[in-house]
XYZ file of C-alpha atoms in Angstrom:
608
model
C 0.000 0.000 0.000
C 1.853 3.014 -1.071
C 2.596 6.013 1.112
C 0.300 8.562 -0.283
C -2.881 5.851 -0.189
C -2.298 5.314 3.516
C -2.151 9.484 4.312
C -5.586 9.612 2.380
C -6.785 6.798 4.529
C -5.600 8.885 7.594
C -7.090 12.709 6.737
C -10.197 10.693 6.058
C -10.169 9.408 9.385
C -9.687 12.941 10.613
C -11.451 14.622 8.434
C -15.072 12.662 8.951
C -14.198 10.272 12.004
C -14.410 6.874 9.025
C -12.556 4.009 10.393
C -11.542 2.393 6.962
C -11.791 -1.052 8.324
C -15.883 -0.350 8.932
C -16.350 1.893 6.616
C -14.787 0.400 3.330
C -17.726 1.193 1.467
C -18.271 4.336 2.158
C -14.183 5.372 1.960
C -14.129 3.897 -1.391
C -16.762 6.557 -2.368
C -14.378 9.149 -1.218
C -12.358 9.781 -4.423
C -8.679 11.841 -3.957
C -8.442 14.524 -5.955
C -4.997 16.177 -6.251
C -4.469 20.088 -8.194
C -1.476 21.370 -9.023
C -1.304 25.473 -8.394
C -3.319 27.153 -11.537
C -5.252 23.772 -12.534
C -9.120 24.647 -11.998
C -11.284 21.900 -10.241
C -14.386 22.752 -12.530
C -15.406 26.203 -14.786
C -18.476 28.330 -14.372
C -21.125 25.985 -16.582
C -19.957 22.759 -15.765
C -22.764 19.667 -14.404
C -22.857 19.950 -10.959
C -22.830 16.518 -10.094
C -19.995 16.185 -7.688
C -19.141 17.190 -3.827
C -15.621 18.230 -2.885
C -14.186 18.291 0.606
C -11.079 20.686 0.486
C -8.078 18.800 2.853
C -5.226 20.688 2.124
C -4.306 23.593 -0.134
C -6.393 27.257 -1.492
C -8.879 27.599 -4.201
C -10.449 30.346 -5.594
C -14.078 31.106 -6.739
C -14.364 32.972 -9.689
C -17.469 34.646 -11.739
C -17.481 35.235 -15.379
C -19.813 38.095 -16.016
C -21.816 38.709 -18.707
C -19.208 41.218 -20.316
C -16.591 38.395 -19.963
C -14.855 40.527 -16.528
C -13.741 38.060 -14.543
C -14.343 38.327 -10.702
C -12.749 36.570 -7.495
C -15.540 35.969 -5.595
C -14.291 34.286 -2.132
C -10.646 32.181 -1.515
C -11.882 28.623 -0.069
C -9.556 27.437 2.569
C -9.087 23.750 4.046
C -11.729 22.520 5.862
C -14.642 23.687 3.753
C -16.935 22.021 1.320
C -16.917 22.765 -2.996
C -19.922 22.243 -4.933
C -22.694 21.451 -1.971
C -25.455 23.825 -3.999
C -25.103 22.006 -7.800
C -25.046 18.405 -5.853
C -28.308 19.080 -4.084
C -30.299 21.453 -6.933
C -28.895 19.279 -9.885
C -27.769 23.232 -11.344
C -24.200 24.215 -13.135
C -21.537 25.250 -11.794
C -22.576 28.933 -10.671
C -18.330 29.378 -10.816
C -15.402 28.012 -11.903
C -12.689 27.141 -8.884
C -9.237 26.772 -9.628
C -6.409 26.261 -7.321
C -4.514 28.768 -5.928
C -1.487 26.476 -4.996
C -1.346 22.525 -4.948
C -4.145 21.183 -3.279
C -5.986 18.000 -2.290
C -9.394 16.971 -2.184
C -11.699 14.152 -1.850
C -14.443 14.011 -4.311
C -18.124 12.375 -3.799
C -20.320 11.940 -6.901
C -24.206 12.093 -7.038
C -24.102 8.181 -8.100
C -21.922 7.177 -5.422
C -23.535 8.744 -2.832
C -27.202 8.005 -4.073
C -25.741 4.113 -4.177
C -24.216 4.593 -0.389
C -27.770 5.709 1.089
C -29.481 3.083 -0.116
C -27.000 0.144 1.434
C -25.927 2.428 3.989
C -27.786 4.821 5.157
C -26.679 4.980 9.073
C -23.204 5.731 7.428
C -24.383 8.697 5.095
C -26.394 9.692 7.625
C -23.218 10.300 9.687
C -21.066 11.581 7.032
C -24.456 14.364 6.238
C -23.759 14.911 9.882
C -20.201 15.935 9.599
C -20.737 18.053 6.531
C -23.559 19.865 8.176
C -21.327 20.590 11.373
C -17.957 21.712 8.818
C -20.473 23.992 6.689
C -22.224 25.913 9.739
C -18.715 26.281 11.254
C -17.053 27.862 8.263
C -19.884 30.178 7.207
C -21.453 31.641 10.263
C -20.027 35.232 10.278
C -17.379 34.509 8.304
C -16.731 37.399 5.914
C -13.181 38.082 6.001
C -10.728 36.431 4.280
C -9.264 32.576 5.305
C -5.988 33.312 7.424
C -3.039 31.821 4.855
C -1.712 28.286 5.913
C 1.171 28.981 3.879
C 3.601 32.517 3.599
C 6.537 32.435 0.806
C 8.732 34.723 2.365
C 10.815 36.308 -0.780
C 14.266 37.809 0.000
C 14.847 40.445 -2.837
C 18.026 41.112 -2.522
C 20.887 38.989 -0.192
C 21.215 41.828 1.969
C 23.231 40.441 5.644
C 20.883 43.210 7.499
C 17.634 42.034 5.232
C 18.112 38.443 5.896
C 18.526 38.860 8.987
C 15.550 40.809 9.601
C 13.565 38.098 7.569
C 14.813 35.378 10.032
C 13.388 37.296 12.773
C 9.880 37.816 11.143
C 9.964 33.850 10.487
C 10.531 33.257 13.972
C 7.583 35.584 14.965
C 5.684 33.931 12.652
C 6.268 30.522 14.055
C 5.836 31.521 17.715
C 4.344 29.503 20.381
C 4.680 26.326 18.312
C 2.145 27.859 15.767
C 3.908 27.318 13.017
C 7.721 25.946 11.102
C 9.956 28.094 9.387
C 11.454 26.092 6.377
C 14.561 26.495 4.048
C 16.852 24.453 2.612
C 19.326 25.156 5.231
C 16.922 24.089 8.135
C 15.927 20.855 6.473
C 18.205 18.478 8.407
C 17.660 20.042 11.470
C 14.179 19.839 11.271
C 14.150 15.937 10.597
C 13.423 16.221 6.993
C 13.828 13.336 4.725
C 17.075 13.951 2.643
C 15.152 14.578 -0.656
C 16.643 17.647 -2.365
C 17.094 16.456 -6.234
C 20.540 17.381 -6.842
C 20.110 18.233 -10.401
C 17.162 20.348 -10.227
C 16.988 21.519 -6.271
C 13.184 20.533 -6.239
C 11.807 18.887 -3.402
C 11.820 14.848 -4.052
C 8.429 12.537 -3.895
C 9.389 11.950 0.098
C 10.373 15.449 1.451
C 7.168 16.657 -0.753
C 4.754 14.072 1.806
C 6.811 15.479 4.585
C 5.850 18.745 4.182
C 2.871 17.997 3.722
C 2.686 16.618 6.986
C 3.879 19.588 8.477
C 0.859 21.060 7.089
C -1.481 19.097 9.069
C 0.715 19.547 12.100
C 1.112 22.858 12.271
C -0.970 26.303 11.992
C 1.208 27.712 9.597
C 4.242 26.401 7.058
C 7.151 29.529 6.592
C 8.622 29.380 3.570
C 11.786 31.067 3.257
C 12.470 32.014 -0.402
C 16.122 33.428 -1.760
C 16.351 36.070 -4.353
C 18.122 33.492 -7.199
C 16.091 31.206 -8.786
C 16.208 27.318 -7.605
C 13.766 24.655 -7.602
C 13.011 24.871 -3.727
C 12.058 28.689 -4.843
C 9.292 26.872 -7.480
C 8.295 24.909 -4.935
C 7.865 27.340 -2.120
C 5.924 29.891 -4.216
C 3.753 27.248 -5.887
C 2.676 26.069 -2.047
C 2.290 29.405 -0.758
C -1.297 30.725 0.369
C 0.136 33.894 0.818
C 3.645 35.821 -1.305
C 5.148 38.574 0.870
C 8.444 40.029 -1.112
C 10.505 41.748 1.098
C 13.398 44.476 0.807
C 15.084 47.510 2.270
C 13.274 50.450 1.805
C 16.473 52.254 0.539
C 17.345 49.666 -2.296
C 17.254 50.337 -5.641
C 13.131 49.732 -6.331
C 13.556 48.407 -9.845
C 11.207 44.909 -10.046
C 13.509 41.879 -9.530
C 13.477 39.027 -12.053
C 12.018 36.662 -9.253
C 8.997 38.658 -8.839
C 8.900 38.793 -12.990
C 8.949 34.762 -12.895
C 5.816 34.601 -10.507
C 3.941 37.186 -12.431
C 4.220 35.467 -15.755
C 4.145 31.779 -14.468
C -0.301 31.468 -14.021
C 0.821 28.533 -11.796
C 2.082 30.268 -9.136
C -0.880 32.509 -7.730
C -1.498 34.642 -11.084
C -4.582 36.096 -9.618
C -3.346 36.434 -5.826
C -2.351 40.090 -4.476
C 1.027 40.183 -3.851
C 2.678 41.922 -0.529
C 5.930 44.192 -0.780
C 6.844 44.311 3.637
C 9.982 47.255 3.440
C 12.303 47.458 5.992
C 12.978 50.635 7.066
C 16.614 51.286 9.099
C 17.552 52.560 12.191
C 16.552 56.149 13.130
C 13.671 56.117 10.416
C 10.409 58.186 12.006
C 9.063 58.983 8.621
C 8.240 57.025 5.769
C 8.899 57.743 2.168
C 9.330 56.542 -1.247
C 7.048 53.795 -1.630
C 5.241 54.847 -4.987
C 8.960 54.451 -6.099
C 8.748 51.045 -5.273
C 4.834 50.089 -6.617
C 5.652 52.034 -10.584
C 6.470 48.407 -11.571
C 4.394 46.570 -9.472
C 0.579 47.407 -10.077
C -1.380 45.609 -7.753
C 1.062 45.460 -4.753
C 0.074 46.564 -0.981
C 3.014 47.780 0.970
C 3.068 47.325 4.524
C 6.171 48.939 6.862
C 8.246 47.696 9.133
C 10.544 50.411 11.070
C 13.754 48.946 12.980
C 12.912 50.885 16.235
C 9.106 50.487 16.328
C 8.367 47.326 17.605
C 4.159 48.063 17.055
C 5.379 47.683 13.123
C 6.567 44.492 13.562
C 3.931 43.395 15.544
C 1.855 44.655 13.269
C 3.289 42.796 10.225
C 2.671 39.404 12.122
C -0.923 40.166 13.241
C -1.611 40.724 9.201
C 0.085 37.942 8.200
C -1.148 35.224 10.952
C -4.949 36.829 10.051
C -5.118 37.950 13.581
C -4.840 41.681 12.726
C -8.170 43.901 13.731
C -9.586 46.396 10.641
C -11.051 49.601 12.520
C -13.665 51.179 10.359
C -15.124 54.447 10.945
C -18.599 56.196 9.469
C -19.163 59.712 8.164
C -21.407 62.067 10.480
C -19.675 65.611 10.007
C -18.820 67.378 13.061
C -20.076 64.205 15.238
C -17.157 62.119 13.155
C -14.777 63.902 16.193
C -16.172 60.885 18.386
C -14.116 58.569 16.824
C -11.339 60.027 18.676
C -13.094 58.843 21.872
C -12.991 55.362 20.505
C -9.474 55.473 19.016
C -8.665 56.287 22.502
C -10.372 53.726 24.121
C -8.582 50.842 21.968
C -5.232 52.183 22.531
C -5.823 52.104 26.514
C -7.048 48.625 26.047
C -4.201 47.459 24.445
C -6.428 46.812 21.608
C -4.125 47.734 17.970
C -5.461 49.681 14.967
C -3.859 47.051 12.321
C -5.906 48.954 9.682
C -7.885 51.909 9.296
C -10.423 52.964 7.230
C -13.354 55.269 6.761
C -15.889 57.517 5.027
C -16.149 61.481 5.143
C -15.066 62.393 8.377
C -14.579 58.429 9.556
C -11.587 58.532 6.644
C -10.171 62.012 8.439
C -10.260 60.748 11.740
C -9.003 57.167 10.373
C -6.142 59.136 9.002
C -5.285 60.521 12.133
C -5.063 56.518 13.187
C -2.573 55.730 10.289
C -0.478 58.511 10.726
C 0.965 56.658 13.633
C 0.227 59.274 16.385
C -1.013 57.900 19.655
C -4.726 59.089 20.876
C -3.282 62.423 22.807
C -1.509 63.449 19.573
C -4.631 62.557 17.548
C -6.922 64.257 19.785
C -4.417 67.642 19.558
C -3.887 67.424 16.346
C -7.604 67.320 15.455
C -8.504 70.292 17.601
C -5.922 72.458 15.714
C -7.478 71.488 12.383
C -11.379 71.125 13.408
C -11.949 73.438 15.935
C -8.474 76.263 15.683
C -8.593 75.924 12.393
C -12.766 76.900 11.635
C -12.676 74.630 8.463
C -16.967 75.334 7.926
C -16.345 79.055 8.156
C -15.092 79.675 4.351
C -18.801 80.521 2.974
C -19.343 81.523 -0.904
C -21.546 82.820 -3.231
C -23.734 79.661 -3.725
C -23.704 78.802 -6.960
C -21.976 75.390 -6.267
C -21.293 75.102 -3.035
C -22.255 77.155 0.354
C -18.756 76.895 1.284
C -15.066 77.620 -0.921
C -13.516 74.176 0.294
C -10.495 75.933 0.624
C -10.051 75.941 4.196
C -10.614 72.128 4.600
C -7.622 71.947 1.612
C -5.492 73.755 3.329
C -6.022 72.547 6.571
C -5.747 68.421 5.027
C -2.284 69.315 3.306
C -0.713 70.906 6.169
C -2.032 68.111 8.612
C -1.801 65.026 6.695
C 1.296 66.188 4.235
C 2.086 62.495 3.314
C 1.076 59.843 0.939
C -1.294 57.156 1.685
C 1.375 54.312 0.522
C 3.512 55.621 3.128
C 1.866 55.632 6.630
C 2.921 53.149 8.529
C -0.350 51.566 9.142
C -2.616 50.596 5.983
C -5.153 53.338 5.318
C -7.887 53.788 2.919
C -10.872 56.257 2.188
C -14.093 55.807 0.245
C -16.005 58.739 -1.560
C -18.275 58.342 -4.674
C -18.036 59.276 -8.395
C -20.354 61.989 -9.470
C -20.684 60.620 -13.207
C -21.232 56.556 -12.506
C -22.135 56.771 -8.795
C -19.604 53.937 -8.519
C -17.448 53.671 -5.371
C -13.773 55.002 -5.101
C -11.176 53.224 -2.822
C -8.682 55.336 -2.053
C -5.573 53.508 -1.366
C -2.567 55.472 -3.113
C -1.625 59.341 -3.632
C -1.530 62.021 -1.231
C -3.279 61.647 1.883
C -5.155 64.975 1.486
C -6.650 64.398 -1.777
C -8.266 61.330 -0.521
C -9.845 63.278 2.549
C -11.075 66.188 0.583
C -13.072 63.578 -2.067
C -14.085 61.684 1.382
C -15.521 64.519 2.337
C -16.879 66.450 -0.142
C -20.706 66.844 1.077
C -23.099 67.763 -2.277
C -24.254 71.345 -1.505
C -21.968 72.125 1.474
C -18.364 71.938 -0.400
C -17.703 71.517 -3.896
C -16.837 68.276 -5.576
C -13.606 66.933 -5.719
C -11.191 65.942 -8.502
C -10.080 62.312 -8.754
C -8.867 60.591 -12.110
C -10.166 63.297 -13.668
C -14.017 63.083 -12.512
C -15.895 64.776 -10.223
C -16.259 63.052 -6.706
C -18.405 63.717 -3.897
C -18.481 62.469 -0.367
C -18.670 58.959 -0.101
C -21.399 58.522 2.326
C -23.523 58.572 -0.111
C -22.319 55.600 -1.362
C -20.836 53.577 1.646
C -21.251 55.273 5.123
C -19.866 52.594 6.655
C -17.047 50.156 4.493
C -17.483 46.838 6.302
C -17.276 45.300 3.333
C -14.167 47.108 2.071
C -12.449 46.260 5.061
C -13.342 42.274 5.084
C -11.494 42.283 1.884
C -7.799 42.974 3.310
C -5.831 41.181 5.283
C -7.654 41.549 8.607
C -8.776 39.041 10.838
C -11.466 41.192 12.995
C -13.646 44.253 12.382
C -14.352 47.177 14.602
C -16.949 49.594 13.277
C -17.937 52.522 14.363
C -21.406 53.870 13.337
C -22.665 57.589 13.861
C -26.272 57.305 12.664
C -28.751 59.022 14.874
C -32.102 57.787 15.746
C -33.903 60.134 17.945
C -37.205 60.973 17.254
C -38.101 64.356 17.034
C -42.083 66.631 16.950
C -42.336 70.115 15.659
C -45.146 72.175 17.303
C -46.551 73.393 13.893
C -48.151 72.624 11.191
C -46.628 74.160 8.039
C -42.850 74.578 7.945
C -41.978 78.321 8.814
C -41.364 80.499 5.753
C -37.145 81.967 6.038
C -38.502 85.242 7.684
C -40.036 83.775 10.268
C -36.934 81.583 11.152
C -35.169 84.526 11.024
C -37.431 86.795 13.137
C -37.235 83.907 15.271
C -33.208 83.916 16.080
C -33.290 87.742 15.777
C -36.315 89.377 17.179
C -35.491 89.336 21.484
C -39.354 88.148 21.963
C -39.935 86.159 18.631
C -40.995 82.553 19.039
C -37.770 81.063 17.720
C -38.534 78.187 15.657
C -37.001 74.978 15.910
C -35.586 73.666 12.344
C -32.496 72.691 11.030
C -30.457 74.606 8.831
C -29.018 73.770 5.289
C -26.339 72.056 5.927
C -28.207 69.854 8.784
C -30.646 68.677 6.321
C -28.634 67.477 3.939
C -26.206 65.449 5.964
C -29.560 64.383 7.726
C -30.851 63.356 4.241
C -27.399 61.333 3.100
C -27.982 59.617 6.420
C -31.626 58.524 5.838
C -31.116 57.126 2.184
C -27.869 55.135 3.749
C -29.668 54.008 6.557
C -30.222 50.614 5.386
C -26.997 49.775 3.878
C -25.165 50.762 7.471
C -27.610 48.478 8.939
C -26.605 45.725 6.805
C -22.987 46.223 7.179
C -22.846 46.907 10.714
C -24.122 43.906 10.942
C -21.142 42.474 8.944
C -18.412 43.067 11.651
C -17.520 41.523 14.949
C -17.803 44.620 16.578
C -20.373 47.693 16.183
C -19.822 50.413 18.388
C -22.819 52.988 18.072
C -22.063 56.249 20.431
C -25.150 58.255 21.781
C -24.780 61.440 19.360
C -27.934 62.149 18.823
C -28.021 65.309 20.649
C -24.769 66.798 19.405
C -25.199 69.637 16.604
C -23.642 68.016 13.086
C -22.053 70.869 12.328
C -21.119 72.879 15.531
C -16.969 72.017 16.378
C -17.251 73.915 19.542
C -19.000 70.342 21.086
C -15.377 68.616 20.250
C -14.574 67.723 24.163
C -17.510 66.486 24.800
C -18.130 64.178 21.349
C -14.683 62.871 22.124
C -15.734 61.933 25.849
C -18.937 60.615 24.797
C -16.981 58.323 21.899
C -14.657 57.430 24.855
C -17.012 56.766 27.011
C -19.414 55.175 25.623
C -16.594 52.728 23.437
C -14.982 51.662 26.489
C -17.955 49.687 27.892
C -18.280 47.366 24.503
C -14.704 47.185 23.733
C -14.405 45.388 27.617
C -17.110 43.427 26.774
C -15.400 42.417 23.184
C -12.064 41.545 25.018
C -14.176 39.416 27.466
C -16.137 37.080 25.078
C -13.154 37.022 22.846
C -10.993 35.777 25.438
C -13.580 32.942 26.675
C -13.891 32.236 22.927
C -9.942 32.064 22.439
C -8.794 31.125 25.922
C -6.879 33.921 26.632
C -6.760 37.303 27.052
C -6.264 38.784 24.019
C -9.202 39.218 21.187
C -8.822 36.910 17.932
């Protein structure tokens, strides 16, 4: 019986608790399926007449569209089922899966299965049992991304201080037994079978089922990948879940011919997003450069790593174990100054801002978040600009706007005078094109163009200028980016929602003509009458036709934080102590209650 038939024997034995001696039958259903990285499983169209159960490896679900556009619509990590929906509604394939790396799968056909529950039911009874438990367990609330089993760790250059550094960040990554950092150095050590083909430098038949024994063993598998090309290095990157290329910030930022080989090779995560971690040297504070570095890599997120700021390592590790926490904050104008409360909060928690994101106001005070300043800085900084700096005091002639803009400009550039690639913490900002109504991510350029499109209320500033369209605030589109955030590399989701529910009466019957509000704020006896003024009611009315939507997505994270701002003016800065306080207040009771059930969840003390 060879090697690889007796280690399908055993992950079916974990996998669905089958004892192959009693359960001959119904193993013999259970047919392996083995993909090499790039090789799809089934395409969009195909007879759905076949159940996969996902052992080892990645997959990826895409969607053809009508237009032939091609979507990624989830990754599919081990553990879960393929193809449940065609098997029980008879329908095509809804989407094609392919394999992001090599995987292996075991494979139950409609004529199998239909023959196993009619000799055996009790045992397809049992084996309905244990998909039923493995489906609820790896849908409820899952919406971010799978955590990666496997990280290719690619050395760019063979820098002494880089390598070096890389060591480190595989040993963080393997911490606590999680996980085991692999290179062709370590092999021996490690207990490795002595299968390194000489001529090619590939991994031979028995170090191949080694490693993937390792996989079952451990959490994660660390590939450590040199800059020169080797088979170990086609290998590592064809098994990894997850490519993070690494470098010194101040090398030369030309694309390397390694990272040329993976892009062209659709075997080796073509569709994937690759990672670009810099290393920034001693006595760096401020980051800068990085667009350098992404010219000739489209499609690459940098993430920092500082030499004296331990948080960035931290940080790095948190992202890559899919343990980091996404903090996403909502647009409410002036009330937005609450999420200073609750970025304040967190940080006397202990609880880290891995990555930050936001709408409107939520994407200026987010940016106070990425720009690495602690809450008391944030909170200082924020009065200068919000309150010092008066930046809803610039009124115009209204032919497009009641207000210039020119003030908030000036007051973004002076305050947030970086670009988004280069804060040290991953940032982005939503607003909404005027022409399509389609969203805008804002995840590159300067940090104060993406604020002033955030921001950009219809009526109360005018539109801003983004690839050459007009852009308005993105509320209007996505008050609250849930969503956005589930798609990067966090773990966790903190949202913070502004929407107001109070209910309010008006003691008259027609609403007052402008004199009489007027006579009413002017005249020392007048009956002053109680409405809101321009600018209220049309951040009131963005907030009614997004009401829905926020519902929905607050529902989406692990954590919805909703401070009591109902009775705080939406456009009055001279409330800004006590919106922070209430944020901070009113924060600190859920986040407590977070850490609590997170640690009963996870065992310790520390959220998940």
């Amino acid at each position: 019986m060879s090697s690889a038939h007796n280690t399908h024997l055993h992950l079916l034995r974990d996998f669905f608790g089958l004892d192959p001696d009693r359960h001959a039958d119904l193993v013999g259903a259970m047919q392996p399926v083995e993909l090499d990285g790039g090789q799809w499983l089934f395409q969009q169209g195909d007879p759905g007449d076949s159940l996969y159960f996902l052992v080892r490896g990645r997959l990826e679900a895409w969607h053809q569209d009508d237009d032939g556009t091609a979507r990624m619509l989830n990754e599919i990590a081990a553990g879960e089922a393929v193809g449940e929906v065609g098997l029980l509604t008879n329908a095509p394939r809804s989407a094609g899966v392919r394999a992001r790396r090599d995987s292996l799968l075991f494979r139950v056909d409609r004529a199998s299965l239909d023959e196993l529950a009619r000799s055996h039911p009790e045992m397809v009874m049992q084996i309905s049992a244990s998909v039923a438990h493995r489906l609820a367990r790896h849908t409820q609330r899952r919406h971010t991304r799978p955590a990666p089993r496997t990280l290719a760790l690619v050395a760019l250059d063979n820098d002494p201080e880089l390598m070096d550094w890389i060591a480190r960040l595989a040993d963080d990554l393997c911490g606590n037994g999680e996980g085991m950092a692999l290179s062709p150095e370590a092999l021996q050590a490690l207990g490795a079978p002595d299968g390194i083909d000489t001529d090619t430098g590939s991994p031979g038949t028995a170090l191949k089922q080694w490693l993937s024994e390792q996989e079952e063993q451990f959490q994660r598998l660390v590939f450590q990948v040199a800059s020169g090309p080797s088979g170990w290095n086609d290998y590592a990157l064809r098994q990894a879940d997850q490519v993070v290329y690494l470098a010194r910030a101040d090398a030369e930022p030309s694309r390397r011919p390694i990272e040329s080989a993976v892009a062209e090779d659709e075997s080796r995560l073509a569709h994937g997003e690759s990672l670009l971690a810099l290393w920034h040297g001693p006595g760096t504070t401020t980051i800068t450069g990085t667009a350098s570095w992404l010219e000739s890599r489209p499609g690459t997120r940098p993430l920092h790593v500082r030499a004296d700021h331990a948080a960035d390592q931290e940080r790095l590790v948190r992202i890559l174990t899919g343990r980091a926490i996404g903090l996403v904050l909502s647009g409410g104008a002036v009330r937005g100054l609450a999420h200073l409360g609750v970025i304040k909060a967190m940080g006397e928690l202990g609880i880290p801002i891995d990555w930050v994101g936001g709408t409107s106001m939520g994407a200026v005070m987010a940016a106070c978040a990425a720009m690495g300043w602690n809450s008391e800085e944030a909170i200082a900084q924020a009065r200068k600009a919000f309150v010092d700096g008066k930046p809803l005091s610039d009124y115009t002639l209204p032919l497009l706007s009641l207000m210039r803009g020119k003030r908030m400009e000036r007051l973004t550039r002076r305050f947030f005078p970086t670009r988004i690639e280069d804060l040290p913490i991953p940032f982005f900002a939503i607003s909404a094109s005027l022409n399509s109504g389609d969203t805008n991510i804002h995840e590159s350029g300067p940090v104060w163009r993406a604020l002033c499109a955030s921001a950009s209320l219809p009526g109360l500033f005018p539109p801003a200028i983004h690839e050459r369209e007009l852009t308005i605030d993105g509320a209007v589109v996505n008050n609250l980016p849930v969503d956005v955030m589930q798609q990067r590399l966090v773990g966790q989701v903190i949202a913070v929602t502004l929407s107001a529910h109070r209910q309010r009466q008006v003691d008259f019957d027609e609403a007052p003509s402008p004199w009489a509000v007027l006579g009413g704020m002017i005249w020392p006896f007048g009956k002053r009458k109680k409405v809101p003024g321009v600018a209220s009611m049309m951040l009131k009315a963005i907030e009614l036709g997004t009401r829905k939507r926020v519902q929905e997505l607050g529902d989406r994270a692990d954590l919805l934080i909703r401070p009591p701002i109902e009775r705080f003016n939406m456009i009055d800065v001279n409330q800004y102590d006590d919106l922070v306080q209430t944020g901070y207040e009113s924060s600190l009771e859920s986040l407590r209650a977070w850490i609590s059930e997170s640690a009963g969840a996870a065992g310790d003390g520390q959220p998940k």
